[in-house]
PDB file of C-alpha atoms in Angstrom:
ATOM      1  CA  UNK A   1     -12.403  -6.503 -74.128  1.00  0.00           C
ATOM      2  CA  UNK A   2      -9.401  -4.073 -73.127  1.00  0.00           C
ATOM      3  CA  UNK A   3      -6.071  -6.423 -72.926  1.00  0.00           C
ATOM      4  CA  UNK A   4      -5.975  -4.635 -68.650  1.00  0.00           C
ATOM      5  CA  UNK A   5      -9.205  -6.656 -68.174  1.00  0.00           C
ATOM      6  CA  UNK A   6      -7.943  -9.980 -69.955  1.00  0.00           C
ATOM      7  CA  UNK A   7      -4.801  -9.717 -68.144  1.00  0.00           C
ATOM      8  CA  UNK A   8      -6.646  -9.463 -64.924  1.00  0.00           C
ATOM      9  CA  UNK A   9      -8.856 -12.280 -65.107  1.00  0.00           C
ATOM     10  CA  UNK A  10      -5.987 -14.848 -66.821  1.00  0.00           C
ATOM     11  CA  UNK A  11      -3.877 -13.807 -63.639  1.00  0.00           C
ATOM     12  CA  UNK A  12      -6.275 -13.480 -60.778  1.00  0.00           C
ATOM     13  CA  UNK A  13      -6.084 -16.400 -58.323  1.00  0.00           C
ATOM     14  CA  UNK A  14      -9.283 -17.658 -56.771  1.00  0.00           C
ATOM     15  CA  UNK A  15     -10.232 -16.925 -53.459  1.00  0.00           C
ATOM     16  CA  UNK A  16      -9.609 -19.550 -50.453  1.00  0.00           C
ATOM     17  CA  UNK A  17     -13.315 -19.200 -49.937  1.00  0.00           C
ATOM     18  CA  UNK A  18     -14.328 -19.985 -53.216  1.00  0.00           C
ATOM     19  CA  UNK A  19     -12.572 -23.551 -52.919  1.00  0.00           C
ATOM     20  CA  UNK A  20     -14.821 -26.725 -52.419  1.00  0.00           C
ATOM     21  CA  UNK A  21     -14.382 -27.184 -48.401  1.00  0.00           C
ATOM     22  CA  UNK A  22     -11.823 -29.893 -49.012  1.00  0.00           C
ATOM     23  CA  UNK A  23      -9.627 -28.103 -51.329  1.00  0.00           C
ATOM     24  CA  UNK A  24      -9.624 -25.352 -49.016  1.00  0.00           C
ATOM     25  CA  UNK A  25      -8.805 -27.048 -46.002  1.00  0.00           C
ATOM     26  CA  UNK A  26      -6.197 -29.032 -47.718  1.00  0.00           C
ATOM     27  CA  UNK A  27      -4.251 -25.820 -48.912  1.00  0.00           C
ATOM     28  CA  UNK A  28      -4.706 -24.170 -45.636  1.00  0.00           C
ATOM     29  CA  UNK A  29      -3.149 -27.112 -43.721  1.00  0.00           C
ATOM     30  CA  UNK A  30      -0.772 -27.011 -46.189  1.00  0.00           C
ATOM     31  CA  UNK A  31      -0.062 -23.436 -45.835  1.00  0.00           C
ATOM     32  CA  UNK A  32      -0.070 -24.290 -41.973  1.00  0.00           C
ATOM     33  CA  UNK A  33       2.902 -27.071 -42.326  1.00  0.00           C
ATOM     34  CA  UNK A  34       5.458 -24.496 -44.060  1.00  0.00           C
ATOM     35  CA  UNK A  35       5.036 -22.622 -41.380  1.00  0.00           C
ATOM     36  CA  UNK A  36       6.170 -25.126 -38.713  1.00  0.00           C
ATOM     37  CA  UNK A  37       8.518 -26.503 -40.993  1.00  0.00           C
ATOM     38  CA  UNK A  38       9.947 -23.021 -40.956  1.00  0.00           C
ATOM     39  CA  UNK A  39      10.286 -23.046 -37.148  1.00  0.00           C
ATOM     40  CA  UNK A  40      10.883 -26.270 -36.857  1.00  0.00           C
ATOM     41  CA  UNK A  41       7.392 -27.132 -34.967  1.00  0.00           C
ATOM     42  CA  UNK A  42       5.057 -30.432 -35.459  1.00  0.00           C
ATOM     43  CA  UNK A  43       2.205 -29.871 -37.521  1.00  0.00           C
ATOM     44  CA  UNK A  44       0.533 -32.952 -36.500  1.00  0.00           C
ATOM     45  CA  UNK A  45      -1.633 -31.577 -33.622  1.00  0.00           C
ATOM     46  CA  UNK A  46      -3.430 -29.329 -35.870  1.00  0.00           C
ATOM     47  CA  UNK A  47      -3.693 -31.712 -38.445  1.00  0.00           C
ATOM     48  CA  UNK A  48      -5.516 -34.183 -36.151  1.00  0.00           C
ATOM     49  CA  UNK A  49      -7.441 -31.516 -34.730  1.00  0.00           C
ATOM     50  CA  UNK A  50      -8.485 -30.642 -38.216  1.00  0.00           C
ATOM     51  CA  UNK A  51      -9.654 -33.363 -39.454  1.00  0.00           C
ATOM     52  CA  UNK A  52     -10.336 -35.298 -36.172  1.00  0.00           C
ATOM     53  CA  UNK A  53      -8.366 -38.366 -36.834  1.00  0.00           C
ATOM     54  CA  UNK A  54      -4.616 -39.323 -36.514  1.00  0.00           C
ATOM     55  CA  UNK A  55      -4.756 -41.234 -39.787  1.00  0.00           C
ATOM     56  CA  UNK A  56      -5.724 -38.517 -42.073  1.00  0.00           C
ATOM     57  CA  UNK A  57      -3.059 -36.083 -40.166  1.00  0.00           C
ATOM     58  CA  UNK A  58      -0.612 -38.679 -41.188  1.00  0.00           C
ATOM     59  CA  UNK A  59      -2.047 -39.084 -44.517  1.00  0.00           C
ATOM     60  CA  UNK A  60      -1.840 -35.623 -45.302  1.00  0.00           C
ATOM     61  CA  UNK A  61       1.762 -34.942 -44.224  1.00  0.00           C
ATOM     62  CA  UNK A  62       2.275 -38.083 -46.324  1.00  0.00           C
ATOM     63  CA  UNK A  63       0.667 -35.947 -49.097  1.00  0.00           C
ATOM     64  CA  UNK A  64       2.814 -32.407 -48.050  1.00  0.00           C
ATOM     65  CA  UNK A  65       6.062 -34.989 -48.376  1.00  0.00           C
ATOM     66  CA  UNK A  66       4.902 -36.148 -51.868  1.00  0.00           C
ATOM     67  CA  UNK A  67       4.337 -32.696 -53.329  1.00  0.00           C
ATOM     68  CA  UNK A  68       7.735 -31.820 -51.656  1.00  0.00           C
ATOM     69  CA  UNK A  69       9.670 -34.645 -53.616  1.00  0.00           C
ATOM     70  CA  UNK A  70       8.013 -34.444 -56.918  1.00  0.00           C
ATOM     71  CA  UNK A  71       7.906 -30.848 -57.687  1.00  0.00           C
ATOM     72  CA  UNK A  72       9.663 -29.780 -59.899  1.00  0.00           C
ATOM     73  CA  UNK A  73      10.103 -26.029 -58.339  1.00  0.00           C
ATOM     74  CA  UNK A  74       9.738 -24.780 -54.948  1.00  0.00           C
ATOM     75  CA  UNK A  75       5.907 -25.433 -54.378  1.00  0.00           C
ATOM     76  CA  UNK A  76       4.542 -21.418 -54.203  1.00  0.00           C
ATOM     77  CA  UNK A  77       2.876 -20.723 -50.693  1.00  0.00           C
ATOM     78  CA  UNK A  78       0.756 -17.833 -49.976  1.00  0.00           C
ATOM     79  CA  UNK A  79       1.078 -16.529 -46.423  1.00  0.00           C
ATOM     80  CA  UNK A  80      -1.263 -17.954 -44.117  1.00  0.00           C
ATOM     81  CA  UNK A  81      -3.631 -14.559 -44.195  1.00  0.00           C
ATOM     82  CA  UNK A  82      -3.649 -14.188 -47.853  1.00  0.00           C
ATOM     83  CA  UNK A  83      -7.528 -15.087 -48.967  1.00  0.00           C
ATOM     84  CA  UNK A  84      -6.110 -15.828 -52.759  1.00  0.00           C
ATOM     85  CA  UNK A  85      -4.197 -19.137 -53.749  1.00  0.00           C
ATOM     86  CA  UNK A  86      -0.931 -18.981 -55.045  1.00  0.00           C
ATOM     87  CA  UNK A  87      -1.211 -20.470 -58.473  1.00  0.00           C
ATOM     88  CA  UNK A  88       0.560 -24.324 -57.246  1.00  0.00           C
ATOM     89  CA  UNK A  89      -2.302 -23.875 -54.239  1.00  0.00           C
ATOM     90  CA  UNK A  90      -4.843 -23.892 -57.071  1.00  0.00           C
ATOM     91  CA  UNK A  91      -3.281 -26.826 -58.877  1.00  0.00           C
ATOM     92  CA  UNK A  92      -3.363 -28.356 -55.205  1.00  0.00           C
ATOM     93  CA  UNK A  93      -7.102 -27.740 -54.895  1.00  0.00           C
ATOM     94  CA  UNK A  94      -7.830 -29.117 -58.280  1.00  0.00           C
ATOM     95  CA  UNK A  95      -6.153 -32.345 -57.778  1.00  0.00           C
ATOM     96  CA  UNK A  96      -7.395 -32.669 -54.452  1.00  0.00           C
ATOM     97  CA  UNK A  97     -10.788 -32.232 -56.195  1.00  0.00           C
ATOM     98  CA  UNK A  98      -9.820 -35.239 -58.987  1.00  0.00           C
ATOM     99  CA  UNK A  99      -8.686 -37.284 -56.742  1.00  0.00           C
ATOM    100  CA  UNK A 100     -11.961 -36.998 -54.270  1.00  0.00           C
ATOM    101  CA  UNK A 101     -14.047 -38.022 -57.471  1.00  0.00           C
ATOM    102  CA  UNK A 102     -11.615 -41.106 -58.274  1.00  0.00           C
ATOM    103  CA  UNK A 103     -10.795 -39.341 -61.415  1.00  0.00           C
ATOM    104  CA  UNK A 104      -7.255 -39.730 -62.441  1.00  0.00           C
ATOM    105  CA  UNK A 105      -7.383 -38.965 -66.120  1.00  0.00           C
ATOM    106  CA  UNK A 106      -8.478 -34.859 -64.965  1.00  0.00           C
ATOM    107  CA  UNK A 107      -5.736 -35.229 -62.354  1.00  0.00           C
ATOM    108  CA  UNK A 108      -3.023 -36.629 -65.122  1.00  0.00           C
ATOM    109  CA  UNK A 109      -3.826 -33.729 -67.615  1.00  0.00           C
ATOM    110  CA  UNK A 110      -3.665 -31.326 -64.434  1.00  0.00           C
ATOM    111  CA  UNK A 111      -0.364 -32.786 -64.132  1.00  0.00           C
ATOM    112  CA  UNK A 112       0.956 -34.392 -66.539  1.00  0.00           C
ATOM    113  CA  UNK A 113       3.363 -31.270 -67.884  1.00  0.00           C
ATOM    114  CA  UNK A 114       5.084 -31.417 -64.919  1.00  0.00           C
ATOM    115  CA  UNK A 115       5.486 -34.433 -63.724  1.00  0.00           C
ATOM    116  CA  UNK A 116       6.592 -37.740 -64.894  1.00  0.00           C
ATOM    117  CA  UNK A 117       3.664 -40.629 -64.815  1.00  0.00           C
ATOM    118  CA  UNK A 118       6.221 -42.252 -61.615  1.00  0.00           C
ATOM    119  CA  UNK A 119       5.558 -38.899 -59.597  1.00  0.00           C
ATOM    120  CA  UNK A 120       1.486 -38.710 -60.462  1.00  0.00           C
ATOM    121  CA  UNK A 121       1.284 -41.986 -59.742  1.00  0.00           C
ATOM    122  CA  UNK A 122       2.895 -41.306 -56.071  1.00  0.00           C
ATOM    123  CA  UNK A 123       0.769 -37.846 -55.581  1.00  0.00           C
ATOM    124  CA  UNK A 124      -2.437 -39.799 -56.376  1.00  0.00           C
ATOM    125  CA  UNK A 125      -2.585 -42.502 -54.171  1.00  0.00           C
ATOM    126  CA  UNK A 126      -1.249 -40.593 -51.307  1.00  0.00           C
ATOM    127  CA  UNK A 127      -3.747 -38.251 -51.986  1.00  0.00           C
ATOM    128  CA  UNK A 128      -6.838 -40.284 -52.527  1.00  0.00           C
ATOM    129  CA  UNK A 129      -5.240 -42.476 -49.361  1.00  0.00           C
ATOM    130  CA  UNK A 130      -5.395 -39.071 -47.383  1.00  0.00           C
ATOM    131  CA  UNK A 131      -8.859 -38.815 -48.687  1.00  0.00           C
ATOM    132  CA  UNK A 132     -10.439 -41.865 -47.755  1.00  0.00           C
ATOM    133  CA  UNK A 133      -8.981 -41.289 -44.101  1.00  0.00           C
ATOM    134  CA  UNK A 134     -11.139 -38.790 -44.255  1.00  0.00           C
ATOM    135  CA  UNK A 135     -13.923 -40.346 -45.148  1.00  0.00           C
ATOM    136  CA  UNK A 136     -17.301 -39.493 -42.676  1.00  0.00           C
ATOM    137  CA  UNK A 137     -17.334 -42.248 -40.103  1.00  0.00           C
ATOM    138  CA  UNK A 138     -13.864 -43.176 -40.383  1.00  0.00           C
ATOM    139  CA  UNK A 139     -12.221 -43.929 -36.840  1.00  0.00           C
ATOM    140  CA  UNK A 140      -9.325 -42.417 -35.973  1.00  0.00           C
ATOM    141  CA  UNK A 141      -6.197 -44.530 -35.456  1.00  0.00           C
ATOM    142  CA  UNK A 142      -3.912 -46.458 -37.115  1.00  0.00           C
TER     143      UNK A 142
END
């Protein structure tokens, strides 16, 4: 293999579109809160319109503040039109995949470099609480 091939495919991002549904929406909406944080707007309507419940719209902004106050680096965003993930958008989707399955010993060793077992702790819940909001049949609401 030529080292310009191996290069590529260590540093290629996946595609949005390639993401399980639920990774993909959660680093979209993500994508979509920057960019009301950045002028100064509330993402909340499109989060409840997303995921057509109040309580996972809170949930996830619960989940956007976590990721906010554990990282240890500004957490890389791709612009809204970009169909790759930013390499933290990836790490996003994966946990969000862990934590969908319950399974937080793939989501500690996706993490667990990083951050400090206080801070996975804290991403974890609020993620699998975002989750279960979601959950099919789940009424909206408090």
């Amino acid at each position: 293999m030529q080292s310009s091939t191996l290069i590529r495919q260590l540093t290629q991002q996946p595609l949005v579109r390639d993401l399980a549904v639920e990774a993909a929406q959660a680093v979209l909406a993500l994508r979509y809160c920057i960019l009301c944080r950045r002028s100064e707007r509330d993402p909340m309507p499109e989060l409840e319109r997303r995921w057509g419940n109040i309580l996972a719209a809170r949930r996830y902004r619960l989940v956007v503040e976590a990721i906010g106050h554990v990282w240890p680096e500004p957490f890389a965003v791709a612009p809204p039109c970009c169909p790759r993930v930013s390499f933290d958008e990836a790490l996003l989707a994966a946990m969000v995949g862990a934590s969908s399955r319950g399974d937080r010993v793939h989501f500690d060793w996706l993490t667990a470099e990083m951050l400090g077992s206080d801070a996975r702790e804290m991403l974890f819940v609020a993620l699998e609480n975002f989750i279960r909001a979601r959950a099919p049949g789940r009424v909206g609401g408090l």
